């Protein structure tokens, strides 16, 4: 059993066993000896400590885990041994190549060292391997042509972190974060700083001007950054709020609809009837939750990153897992949607034709009836609902019934009943239409039609409906009652049903004429929804403003008054 030691490395707290601690101490001692004559030794040691702390954090998700010798050996293998890169203090530095190590991904940071304003374009140049000059040209073109360059720059400025430490600057260029590279990078920065001091005496005035301009630009940039960060936090809070509300609502919906597969709920029959694929509802709800919820979860994380700085990333494994789940869910939902559509892609019908034993000299009365077990009156309408008959058998009940009057070819009246339904194939749709139950009867001179249809619940709802075509010979008299108007689908050019009363009609050669409609109605005036407004009145006024009739009706029209003519035929009002 080994003792453990608590250490503070690079500002982070770790538990390490005693053997690993001694090895880590020897490792740092060796580094210090190799850097004994190096410029910037303290900064190099600090950067190495921070990098080792980052590597340890990547291996240990919990601060309660203890670092052992084997794990420390892996980290040292990544960083390298001091004797592998020892450089004499007076040695001439080798030329520096900033090309990233092949296969090593770069990280996106703002490069303030090569910046003109915020270092955004310099950082993008390192990330994509493009000269920052070209990116600046592209930004100017976007700004002057479409005006979007500035907005894009501001957003990237907010989102991209600045490369501050030496390790971050190496990651920005895609270089391995080893001791050798850290030392080299620190030497470069020290050399650059020394070069600036050496050249100050030669170009003191120009340097002061550049320094003043740079300081002013940095101050302005910092002020803009602070304002943008405040706006970003507000925007992030809004995103977090709405994304959170959406996810909570989706969780409630998932539980509500998903539980219907295990618990009997009132809407279960409707769900089963509309579920053409027979896929369990909780599976559909879960797929929908993943397909819609994952994008909102990503938005929630992005909003939190805007609100909380240095928020830990989800990690590559979690990101790829979420992407895989989202793609699978969307793919399955698309497949289910296609199957759902194909289940009702075909329409089939069953046609029944029957001659009616009606006396040509009688007036045929037409009316609809309702079943008082399913409805309370003939005006009660439902596209479809689930109910039970007198024997307790579950049925689908619907008032999807249409009635049309047509002229018969010949002298015999007859009726044609068309039962229609949808299905995956024509044969399946026709088979389903055959299972629709619909009845009518003829009693003397009355044609009595059901205002509903029923079918077994096992047939599911597939837009079942019934169309009734009543063919009447020329010269036959008919009298539809008020119940017909709710189901009439006749062509107004042939039969225009007046809704103001039960009138007598006669079948003509080209249309059905109303024989006893009011004199002030023609065949197309008394149509439901006509654009006239009639009210009772007690005075008579005829002038350019309109017409008002005593003890009759006032007829208001939107037409413009043109003229008035009075002769032996009466009063003729002309309108434009």
Coordinates of C-alpha atoms in Angstrom, one line a residue:
X1 CA 0.0 0.0 0.0
X2 CA 1.5 3.3 -1.2
X3 CA 1.2 6.7 0.5
X4 CA -0.5 9.5 -1.5
X5 CA 0.6 13.1 -1.8
X6 CA -1.5 16.1 -2.5
X7 CA 0.1 18.5 -5.0
X8 CA -0.7 21.8 -6.7
X9 CA 0.4 21.6 -10.3
X10 CA -0.2 24.4 -12.7
X11 CA -2.9 25.8 -10.4
X12 CA -4.8 22.5 -10.3
X13 CA -5.1 20.1 -7.3
X14 CA -4.2 16.4 -7.7
X15 CA -3.7 13.2 -5.6
X16 CA -0.5 11.3 -6.6
X17 CA 1.1 8.3 -5.0
X18 CA 4.5 8.6 -3.4
X19 CA 6.5 6.8 -6.1
X20 CA 4.9 8.8 -8.8
X21 CA 5.5 12.0 -6.9
X22 CA 9.2 11.2 -6.5
X23 CA 9.5 10.4 -10.2
X24 CA 7.7 13.7 -11.1
X25 CA 10.0 15.6 -8.8
X26 CA 13.1 14.1 -10.5
X27 CA 11.6 14.9 -13.9
X28 CA 11.2 18.6 -13.0
X29 CA 14.7 18.7 -11.5
X30 CA 16.1 17.3 -14.8
X31 CA 14.2 20.0 -16.7
X32 CA 15.5 22.7 -14.5
X33 CA 19.1 21.5 -14.9
X34 CA 18.7 21.4 -18.7
X35 CA 17.3 25.0 -18.6
X36 CA 19.8 26.3 -16.1
X37 CA 21.4 28.7 -18.7
X38 CA 18.3 29.3 -20.7
X39 CA 16.5 32.7 -21.0
X40 CA 12.9 32.6 -19.6
X41 CA 13.5 29.5 -17.5
X42 CA 10.7 30.3 -15.1
X43 CA 8.1 30.9 -17.8
X44 CA 9.1 27.6 -19.5
X45 CA 8.8 25.7 -16.2
X46 CA 5.4 27.3 -15.6
X47 CA 4.1 26.3 -19.1
X48 CA 5.4 22.8 -18.7
X49 CA 3.6 22.4 -15.4
X50 CA 0.3 23.7 -16.9
X51 CA 0.6 21.3 -19.8
X52 CA 1.3 18.3 -17.6
X53 CA -1.7 19.4 -15.4
X54 CA -3.9 19.4 -18.6
X55 CA -2.8 15.9 -19.6
X56 CA -3.5 14.6 -16.1
X57 CA -7.0 16.2 -16.1
X58 CA -7.8 14.5 -19.5
X59 CA -7.0 11.1 -17.9
X60 CA -8.8 11.7 -14.6
X61 CA -12.4 13.0 -14.8
X62 CA -12.6 12.9 -11.0
X63 CA -10.3 14.7 -8.6
X64 CA -10.6 11.7 -6.2
X65 CA -8.6 9.4 -8.4
X66 CA -4.9 8.9 -7.6
X67 CA -2.1 9.3 -10.2
X68 CA 0.2 6.3 -10.4
X69 CA 3.6 5.7 -11.9
X70 CA 2.2 4.1 -15.1
X71 CA 0.0 7.0 -15.9
X72 CA 2.9 9.4 -15.2
X73 CA 5.1 7.5 -17.6
X74 CA 2.5 8.0 -20.4
X75 CA 2.5 11.7 -19.7
X76 CA 6.3 11.9 -19.7
X77 CA 6.4 10.0 -23.0
X78 CA 4.2 12.7 -24.5
X79 CA 6.2 15.6 -23.1
X80 CA 9.6 14.0 -23.8
X81 CA 12.8 13.7 -21.8
X82 CA 15.0 16.7 -21.1
X83 CA 18.2 15.0 -22.5
X84 CA 16.5 14.5 -25.8
X85 CA 16.4 18.2 -26.7
X86 CA 19.2 19.8 -24.5
X87 CA 20.5 22.9 -26.2
X88 CA 23.6 24.7 -25.2
X89 CA 23.1 28.3 -24.2
X90 CA 25.4 29.7 -26.8
X91 CA 24.2 27.5 -29.6
X92 CA 22.7 29.1 -32.6
X93 CA 19.0 28.4 -32.8
X94 CA 17.8 26.4 -35.7
X95 CA 15.4 27.8 -38.3
X96 CA 11.8 27.4 -37.1
X97 CA 9.2 25.6 -39.2
X98 CA 5.6 26.4 -38.2
X99 CA 4.1 23.6 -40.3
X100 CA 1.8 21.5 -38.1
X101 CA 2.6 17.9 -37.3
X102 CA 0.7 15.7 -39.9
X103 CA -2.4 14.2 -38.4
X104 CA -2.4 16.5 -35.4
X105 CA -5.5 18.7 -35.2
X106 CA -5.2 22.4 -34.6
X107 CA -7.3 24.2 -32.0
X108 CA -9.1 27.4 -32.8
X109 CA -7.8 30.4 -30.8
X110 CA -7.4 34.2 -31.4
X111 CA -3.7 35.0 -32.1
X112 CA -3.1 38.4 -30.4
X113 CA 0.6 38.3 -31.4
X114 CA -0.2 38.5 -35.1
X115 CA -3.3 40.6 -34.6
X116 CA -4.3 43.9 -36.1
X117 CA -7.4 44.2 -33.9
X118 CA -8.6 41.1 -32.1
X119 CA -6.5 38.3 -33.6
X120 CA -9.5 36.5 -35.1
X121 CA -8.2 36.3 -38.7
X122 CA -4.7 35.4 -37.5
X123 CA -6.2 32.6 -35.5
X124 CA -8.3 31.4 -38.4
X125 CA -5.2 31.5 -40.6
X126 CA -3.4 29.1 -38.3
X127 CA -6.5 26.8 -38.1
X128 CA -7.0 26.5 -41.8
X129 CA -3.4 26.9 -42.9
X130 CA -4.1 30.1 -44.9
X131 CA -2.1 33.3 -44.9
X132 CA -4.0 35.8 -42.7
X133 CA -3.5 38.5 -45.4
X134 CA -5.9 36.6 -47.7
X135 CA -8.5 36.3 -44.9
X136 CA -8.3 40.1 -44.3
X137 CA -8.9 40.7 -48.0
X138 CA -11.9 38.4 -47.9
X139 CA -13.3 40.2 -44.8
X140 CA -13.0 43.5 -46.5
X141 CA -14.8 42.2 -49.6
X142 CA -17.6 40.8 -47.5
X143 CA -17.9 44.0 -45.6
X144 CA -18.1 46.4 -48.6
X145 CA -20.2 44.1 -50.8
X146 CA -22.7 42.6 -48.4
X147 CA -22.0 44.2 -45.1
X148 CA -21.8 40.9 -43.3
X149 CA -18.1 40.8 -42.7
X150 CA -18.2 43.0 -39.5
X151 CA -21.0 40.9 -38.0
X152 CA -19.1 37.7 -38.6
X153 CA -15.9 39.1 -37.2
X154 CA -17.7 40.3 -34.0
X155 CA -19.3 36.9 -33.5
X156 CA -16.0 35.0 -34.0
X157 CA -14.3 37.5 -31.6
X158 CA -16.9 36.6 -28.9
X159 CA -16.7 32.8 -29.5
X160 CA -13.0 32.3 -30.0
X161 CA -10.8 32.2 -26.9
X162 CA -7.4 34.0 -27.0
X163 CA -4.2 31.9 -27.1
X164 CA -2.5 33.1 -23.9
X165 CA -0.3 30.3 -22.7
X166 CA 2.6 28.8 -24.6
X167 CA 0.7 25.4 -24.8
X168 CA -2.3 27.1 -26.3
X169 CA -0.1 28.9 -28.9
X170 CA 1.4 25.6 -29.9
X171 CA -2.0 23.9 -30.1
X172 CA -3.2 26.8 -32.3
X173 CA -0.4 26.0 -34.8
X174 CA -1.0 22.2 -34.6
X175 CA 2.4 21.6 -33.0
X176 CA 2.9 18.9 -30.3
X177 CA 2.9 20.4 -26.8
X178 CA 6.3 19.0 -25.7
X179 CA 9.0 20.4 -23.5
X180 CA 11.2 21.0 -26.5
X181 CA 8.5 23.0 -28.3
X182 CA 7.6 24.9 -25.2
X183 CA 11.2 25.9 -24.6
X184 CA 11.6 26.9 -28.3
X185 CA 8.5 29.0 -28.2
X186 CA 9.5 30.8 -25.1
X187 CA 12.9 31.5 -26.6
X188 CA 11.3 32.9 -29.7
X189 CA 9.1 35.3 -27.7
X190 CA 12.1 36.4 -25.6
X191 CA 14.2 36.9 -28.7
X192 CA 11.4 38.9 -30.3
X193 CA 11.1 41.1 -27.2
X194 CA 14.8 41.6 -27.1
X195 CA 14.9 42.5 -30.8
X196 CA 12.2 45.2 -30.1
X197 CA 14.4 46.7 -27.3
X198 CA 17.5 46.6 -29.6
X199 CA 15.7 48.5 -32.3
X200 CA 14.1 51.1 -30.1
X201 CA 17.1 53.4 -30.3
X202 CA 17.1 53.3 -34.1
X203 CA 13.5 54.1 -34.6
X204 CA 12.4 55.6 -31.3
X205 CA 9.9 58.1 -32.7
X206 CA 8.3 55.6 -35.1
X207 CA 8.1 52.9 -32.4
X208 CA 6.4 55.4 -30.0
X209 CA 3.8 56.2 -32.6
X210 CA 3.2 52.5 -33.3
X211 CA 3.0 51.8 -29.6
X212 CA 0.5 54.6 -29.0
X213 CA -1.7 53.5 -31.9
X214 CA -1.5 49.9 -30.9
X215 CA -2.4 50.8 -27.3
X216 CA -5.3 52.9 -28.5
X217 CA -6.5 50.0 -30.7
X218 CA -6.1 47.5 -27.9
X219 CA -8.0 49.7 -25.5
X220 CA -10.8 50.2 -28.1
X221 CA -10.8 46.5 -28.8
X222 CA -11.0 45.6 -25.1
X223 CA -13.9 48.0 -24.6
X224 CA -15.7 46.5 -27.6
X225 CA -14.9 43.1 -26.3
X226 CA -16.5 43.9 -22.9
X227 CA -19.6 45.3 -24.5
X228 CA -19.9 42.3 -26.8
X229 CA -19.4 39.9 -23.9
X230 CA -22.3 41.5 -22.0
X231 CA -24.5 41.2 -25.1
X232 CA -23.3 37.7 -25.6
X233 CA -24.3 36.8 -22.1
X234 CA -27.8 38.3 -22.6
X235 CA -28.2 36.5 -25.9
X236 CA -26.9 33.3 -24.3
X237 CA -29.4 33.6 -21.4
X238 CA -32.2 33.9 -23.9
X239 CA -31.1 30.8 -25.7
X240 CA -30.7 28.9 -22.4
X241 CA -34.3 29.9 -21.4
X242 CA -36.0 29.0 -24.6
X243 CA -34.0 25.8 -25.1
X244 CA -34.6 24.8 -21.5
X245 CA -38.4 25.4 -21.8
X246 CA -38.5 23.4 -25.0
X247 CA -36.6 20.5 -23.6
X248 CA -38.9 20.4 -20.5
X249 CA -42.0 20.5 -22.7
X250 CA -40.6 17.7 -24.8
X251 CA -39.9 15.6 -21.7
X252 CA -43.4 16.1 -20.5
X253 CA -44.7 15.1 -24.0
X254 CA -42.5 12.1 -24.1
X255 CA -43.8 10.9 -20.7
X256 CA -47.4 11.7 -21.6
X257 CA -47.5 10.0 -25.0
X258 CA -45.0 7.3 -24.2
X259 CA -46.9 6.1 -21.2
X260 CA -50.0 5.5 -23.4
X261 CA -48.2 2.3 -24.6
X262 CA -48.3 0.9 -21.0
X263 CA -51.3 2.7 -19.4
X264 CA -54.8 2.9 -20.8
X265 CA -55.5 6.6 -21.8
X266 CA -58.6 8.2 -23.2
X267 CA -57.0 9.0 -26.6
X268 CA -55.6 5.5 -27.1
X269 CA -58.1 4.5 -29.8
X270 CA -57.5 7.6 -31.8
X271 CA -53.7 7.0 -31.7
X272 CA -54.1 3.4 -32.8
X273 CA -56.5 4.4 -35.6
X274 CA -54.1 7.0 -37.0
X275 CA -51.0 4.9 -36.4
X276 CA -50.7 3.3 -39.8
X277 CA -47.4 1.6 -39.2
X278 CA -48.3 -0.1 -35.9
X279 CA -45.1 1.2 -34.4
X280 CA -45.5 1.5 -30.6
X281 CA -46.2 5.1 -29.7
X282 CA -43.5 5.3 -27.0
X283 CA -40.9 4.4 -29.8
X284 CA -42.2 7.2 -32.0
X285 CA -42.2 9.6 -29.1
X286 CA -38.6 8.7 -28.1
X287 CA -37.4 9.1 -31.7
X288 CA -39.1 12.4 -32.0
X289 CA -37.6 13.5 -28.7
X290 CA -34.1 12.6 -29.9
X291 CA -34.6 14.2 -33.4
X292 CA -35.8 17.5 -32.0
X293 CA -34.4 17.5 -28.5
X294 CA -30.7 17.0 -29.4
X295 CA -30.5 20.2 -31.5
X296 CA -32.1 22.1 -28.7
X297 CA -29.7 20.5 -26.2
X298 CA -26.8 21.7 -28.3
X299 CA -28.3 25.1 -28.4
X300 CA -28.6 25.0 -24.6
X301 CA -24.9 24.1 -24.3
X302 CA -23.9 26.9 -26.7
X303 CA -26.0 29.3 -24.7
X304 CA -24.4 28.2 -21.4
X305 CA -20.9 28.7 -23.0
X306 CA -21.9 32.3 -23.8
X307 CA -23.1 32.8 -20.2
X308 CA -20.4 30.9 -18.4
X309 CA -16.8 31.4 -19.5
X310 CA -14.4 28.4 -19.4
X311 CA -17.4 25.9 -19.4
X312 CA -16.1 22.4 -19.9
X313 CA -16.7 20.9 -23.3
X314 CA -18.9 17.8 -23.7
X315 CA -16.0 15.9 -25.1
X316 CA -15.6 14.2 -28.5
X317 CA -17.2 10.9 -27.4
X318 CA -20.4 12.6 -26.2
X319 CA -20.6 14.8 -29.3
X320 CA -20.2 11.9 -31.7
X321 CA -22.6 9.8 -29.7
X322 CA -25.3 12.6 -29.8
X323 CA -24.7 13.0 -33.5
X324 CA -25.1 9.3 -34.1
X325 CA -28.3 9.1 -32.1
X326 CA -29.7 12.1 -33.9
X327 CA -28.9 10.8 -37.4
X328 CA -30.4 7.4 -36.5
X329 CA -33.5 9.0 -35.1
X330 CA -34.0 11.2 -38.1
X331 CA -33.4 8.3 -40.4
X332 CA -36.0 6.1 -38.7
X333 CA -38.6 8.9 -38.5
X334 CA -38.2 9.6 -42.3
X335 CA -38.7 5.9 -42.9
X336 CA -41.8 5.8 -40.6
X337 CA -43.1 8.9 -42.4
X338 CA -42.7 7.3 -45.8
X339 CA -44.5 4.1 -44.5
X340 CA -47.2 6.3 -43.0
X341 CA -47.8 8.0 -46.3
X342 CA -47.8 4.8 -48.4
X343 CA -50.4 3.3 -46.1
X344 CA -53.0 5.7 -47.5
X345 CA -51.5 6.2 -51.0
X346 CA -54.3 4.2 -52.8
X347 CA -58.0 4.8 -52.9
X348 CA -60.5 2.0 -53.4
X349 CA -64.3 2.0 -53.6
X350 CA -67.2 -0.3 -53.7
X351 CA -70.2 0.7 -55.8
X352 CA -73.8 -0.5 -55.3
X353 CA -76.5 0.5 -57.7
X354 CA -80.3 -0.1 -57.1
X355 CA -83.4 0.9 -58.9
X356 CA -86.0 2.7 -56.7
X357 CA -89.7 1.7 -56.8
X358 CA -91.1 5.2 -57.0
X359 CA -94.3 6.3 -58.7
X360 CA -93.3 8.8 -61.4
X361 CA -96.5 10.8 -60.6
X362 CA -95.7 11.1 -56.9
X363 CA -93.6 13.8 -55.2
X364 CA -90.5 12.1 -53.9
X365 CA -89.6 13.3 -50.4
X366 CA -85.9 13.1 -49.5
X367 CA -84.6 13.2 -46.0
X368 CA -81.6 12.1 -43.8
X369 CA -82.1 10.3 -40.5
X370 CA -79.8 9.7 -37.6
X371 CA -79.3 6.9 -35.1
X372 CA -80.3 8.1 -31.7
X373 CA -77.8 5.6 -30.2
X374 CA -74.9 7.5 -31.7
X375 CA -76.3 11.0 -31.9
X376 CA -79.0 13.2 -30.5
X377 CA -80.1 15.0 -33.7
X378 CA -79.5 14.9 -37.5
X379 CA -77.3 18.0 -37.3
X380 CA -74.7 16.3 -35.1
X381 CA -71.5 15.8 -37.1
X382 CA -68.2 14.0 -36.5
X383 CA -65.4 13.2 -39.0
X384 CA -64.9 10.1 -37.0
X385 CA -65.2 8.9 -33.4
X386 CA -65.1 5.7 -31.5
X387 CA -68.3 4.4 -30.0
X388 CA -70.1 1.2 -29.2
X389 CA -73.3 -0.2 -30.6
X390 CA -76.2 -1.7 -28.6
X391 CA -74.3 -5.0 -28.3
X392 CA -71.2 -3.3 -26.9
X393 CA -69.1 -3.8 -30.0
X394 CA -66.5 -1.1 -30.6
X395 CA -67.1 0.8 -33.9
X396 CA -65.7 3.7 -35.8
X397 CA -68.6 6.2 -36.4
X398 CA -68.5 9.0 -39.0
X399 CA -70.8 11.5 -40.6
X400 CA -68.6 11.7 -43.7
X401 CA -71.6 11.3 -46.1
X402 CA -72.3 13.4 -49.3
X403 CA -75.4 13.5 -51.4
X404 CA -75.7 14.5 -55.0
X405 CA -78.8 14.7 -57.3
X406 CA -78.2 13.9 -61.0
X407 CA -80.4 13.4 -64.1
X408 CA -81.2 9.8 -65.0
X409 CA -80.7 8.5 -68.5
X410 CA -84.1 6.9 -69.0
X411 CA -87.3 6.9 -67.1
X412 CA -86.4 4.8 -64.1
X413 CA -85.0 6.5 -60.9
X414 CA -82.2 4.7 -59.2
X415 CA -79.6 5.3 -56.5
X416 CA -75.9 4.6 -56.5
X417 CA -74.0 4.2 -53.2
X418 CA -70.2 4.5 -53.4
X419 CA -68.2 3.4 -50.3
X420 CA -64.6 4.7 -50.4
X421 CA -61.5 4.2 -48.2
X422 CA -57.7 4.4 -48.5
X423 CA -55.1 1.8 -48.2
X424 CA -51.6 0.7 -49.0
X425 CA -52.7 -0.9 -52.3
X426 CA -55.8 -0.7 -54.4
X427 CA -56.8 -4.2 -53.3
X428 CA -56.4 -3.4 -49.6
X429 CA -58.3 -0.1 -50.0
X430 CA -61.2 -1.8 -51.8
X431 CA -61.3 -4.5 -49.2
X432 CA -61.5 -1.9 -46.5
X433 CA -64.3 -0.1 -48.3
X434 CA -66.4 -3.3 -48.5
X435 CA -66.4 -3.3 -44.7
X436 CA -68.2 0.0 -44.4
X437 CA -71.8 -0.4 -43.2
X438 CA -74.3 2.1 -44.7
X439 CA -78.0 1.7 -45.1
X440 CA -81.0 3.5 -46.7
X441 CA -84.6 2.6 -47.4
X442 CA -87.6 3.6 -49.5
X443 CA -91.0 4.0 -47.8
X444 CA -93.7 4.7 -50.3
X445 CA -92.6 8.0 -51.9
X446 CA -89.9 8.7 -49.3
X447 CA -86.2 8.1 -49.8
X448 CA -84.7 7.9 -46.3
X449 CA -80.9 8.1 -46.1
X450 CA -78.6 7.4 -43.1
X451 CA -76.5 10.4 -42.2
X452 CA -73.7 8.2 -40.9
X453 CA -71.5 5.2 -41.6
X454 CA -69.9 2.7 -39.3
X455 CA -67.1 0.2 -39.6
X456 CA -65.3 -2.2 -37.2
X457 CA -62.5 -0.6 -35.1
X458 CA -60.1 -3.3 -36.5
X459 CA -60.4 -1.7 -39.9
X460 CA -58.8 1.5 -38.5
X461 CA -59.6 5.0 -39.8
X462 CA -58.6 5.4 -43.4
X463 CA -60.7 8.3 -44.5
X464 CA -63.8 6.2 -44.9
X465 CA -66.7 8.0 -46.6
X466 CA -69.9 7.4 -48.5
X467 CA -71.1 9.3 -51.6
X468 CA -74.8 9.0 -52.5
X469 CA -75.9 9.7 -56.1
X470 CA -79.6 9.9 -56.7
X471 CA -80.5 9.7 -60.4
X472 CA -84.0 11.1 -61.2
X473 CA -85.7 11.1 -64.6
X474 CA -86.9 14.3 -66.3
X475 CA -90.3 15.5 -65.0
X476 CA -90.1 14.0 -61.5
X477 CA -91.1 16.1 -58.6
X478 CA -88.9 16.1 -55.4
X479 CA -89.1 17.8 -52.1
X480 CA -85.9 17.6 -49.9
X481 CA -86.3 18.5 -46.3
X482 CA -84.0 20.7 -44.2
X483 CA -81.7 17.8 -43.2
X484 CA -80.5 17.5 -46.8
X485 CA -78.6 20.8 -46.8
X486 CA -75.9 19.5 -44.5
X487 CA -74.9 16.8 -46.9
X488 CA -75.8 18.2 -50.3
X489 CA -72.8 18.3 -52.7
X490 CA -74.8 18.7 -56.0
X491 CA -73.6 21.0 -58.7
X492 CA -75.3 24.4 -58.3
X493 CA -75.6 24.6 -62.1
X494 CA -77.9 21.6 -62.0
X495 CA -79.5 21.6 -58.6
X496 CA -79.4 24.6 -56.4
X497 CA -80.9 23.8 -53.0
X498 CA -82.7 26.7 -51.3
X499 CA -82.0 26.7 -47.6
X500 CA -84.8 29.1 -46.6
X501 CA -87.6 26.4 -46.7
X502 CA -88.7 23.0 -47.9
X503 CA -89.6 23.8 -51.5
X504 CA -90.9 21.7 -54.4
X505 CA -88.5 21.0 -57.3
X506 CA -89.0 19.6 -60.7
X507 CA -86.3 17.8 -62.7
X508 CA -85.8 19.5 -66.1
X509 CA -83.8 18.7 -69.1
X510 CA -80.8 20.8 -68.0
X511 CA -81.5 21.6 -64.4
X512 CA -83.8 21.1 -61.4
X513 CA -86.2 24.0 -61.1
X514 CA -87.8 25.3 -57.9
X515 CA -91.6 25.6 -58.4
X516 CA -92.7 27.4 -55.2
X517 CA -89.7 29.4 -54.1
X518 CA -90.5 33.0 -53.2
X519 CA -90.9 35.4 -56.1
X520 CA -88.1 37.6 -54.9
X521 CA -85.7 34.6 -55.1
X522 CA -84.1 33.3 -58.2
X523 CA -82.3 29.9 -58.4
X524 CA -79.0 31.3 -57.1
X525 CA -80.0 34.0 -54.6
X526 CA -80.9 31.8 -51.6
X527 CA -77.6 30.1 -51.3
X528 CA -75.9 29.6 -47.9
X529 CA -73.4 32.4 -47.4
X530 CA -74.8 34.7 -50.1
X531 CA -73.4 38.3 -49.8
X532 CA -76.7 40.0 -49.0
X533 CA -78.1 41.3 -45.7
X534 CA -81.9 41.5 -45.2
X535 CA -83.7 43.1 -42.3
X536 CA -87.3 44.0 -41.6
X537 CA -88.4 47.6 -42.3
X538 CA -91.5 49.7 -42.2
X539 CA -90.7 52.6 -44.6
X540 CA -90.3 53.0 -48.3
X541 CA -87.5 55.1 -49.8
X542 CA -86.4 55.2 -53.4
X543 CA -83.4 57.5 -54.2
X544 CA -79.8 57.4 -55.3
X545 CA -78.7 55.9 -51.9
X546 CA -80.6 52.6 -52.4
X547 CA -84.1 51.0 -52.0
X548 CA -86.2 50.3 -48.9
X549 CA -89.5 48.5 -49.2
X550 CA -92.5 49.0 -46.8
X551 CA -93.4 46.0 -44.6
X552 CA -91.1 43.8 -46.6
X553 CA -87.3 43.5 -46.7
X554 CA -84.5 46.0 -47.1
X555 CA -82.0 44.6 -49.6
X556 CA -78.5 46.0 -49.2
X557 CA -76.1 45.5 -52.0
X558 CA -72.5 46.7 -52.6
X559 CA -73.2 47.6 -56.3
X560 CA -73.2 51.3 -57.3
X561 CA -76.6 52.8 -58.2
X562 CA -76.8 53.7 -61.9
X563 CA -80.4 54.8 -62.6
X564 CA -84.1 54.4 -62.0
X565 CA -86.9 53.8 -64.5
X566 CA -90.7 53.7 -63.7
X567 CA -93.2 52.5 -66.3
X568 CA -96.2 50.2 -66.6
X569 CA -94.0 47.2 -65.9
X570 CA -93.1 48.5 -62.5
X571 CA -89.9 50.0 -61.0
X572 CA -86.6 49.1 -62.7
X573 CA -83.4 49.8 -60.8
X574 CA -80.2 49.8 -62.7
X575 CA -76.9 49.2 -61.1
X576 CA -73.3 49.2 -62.3

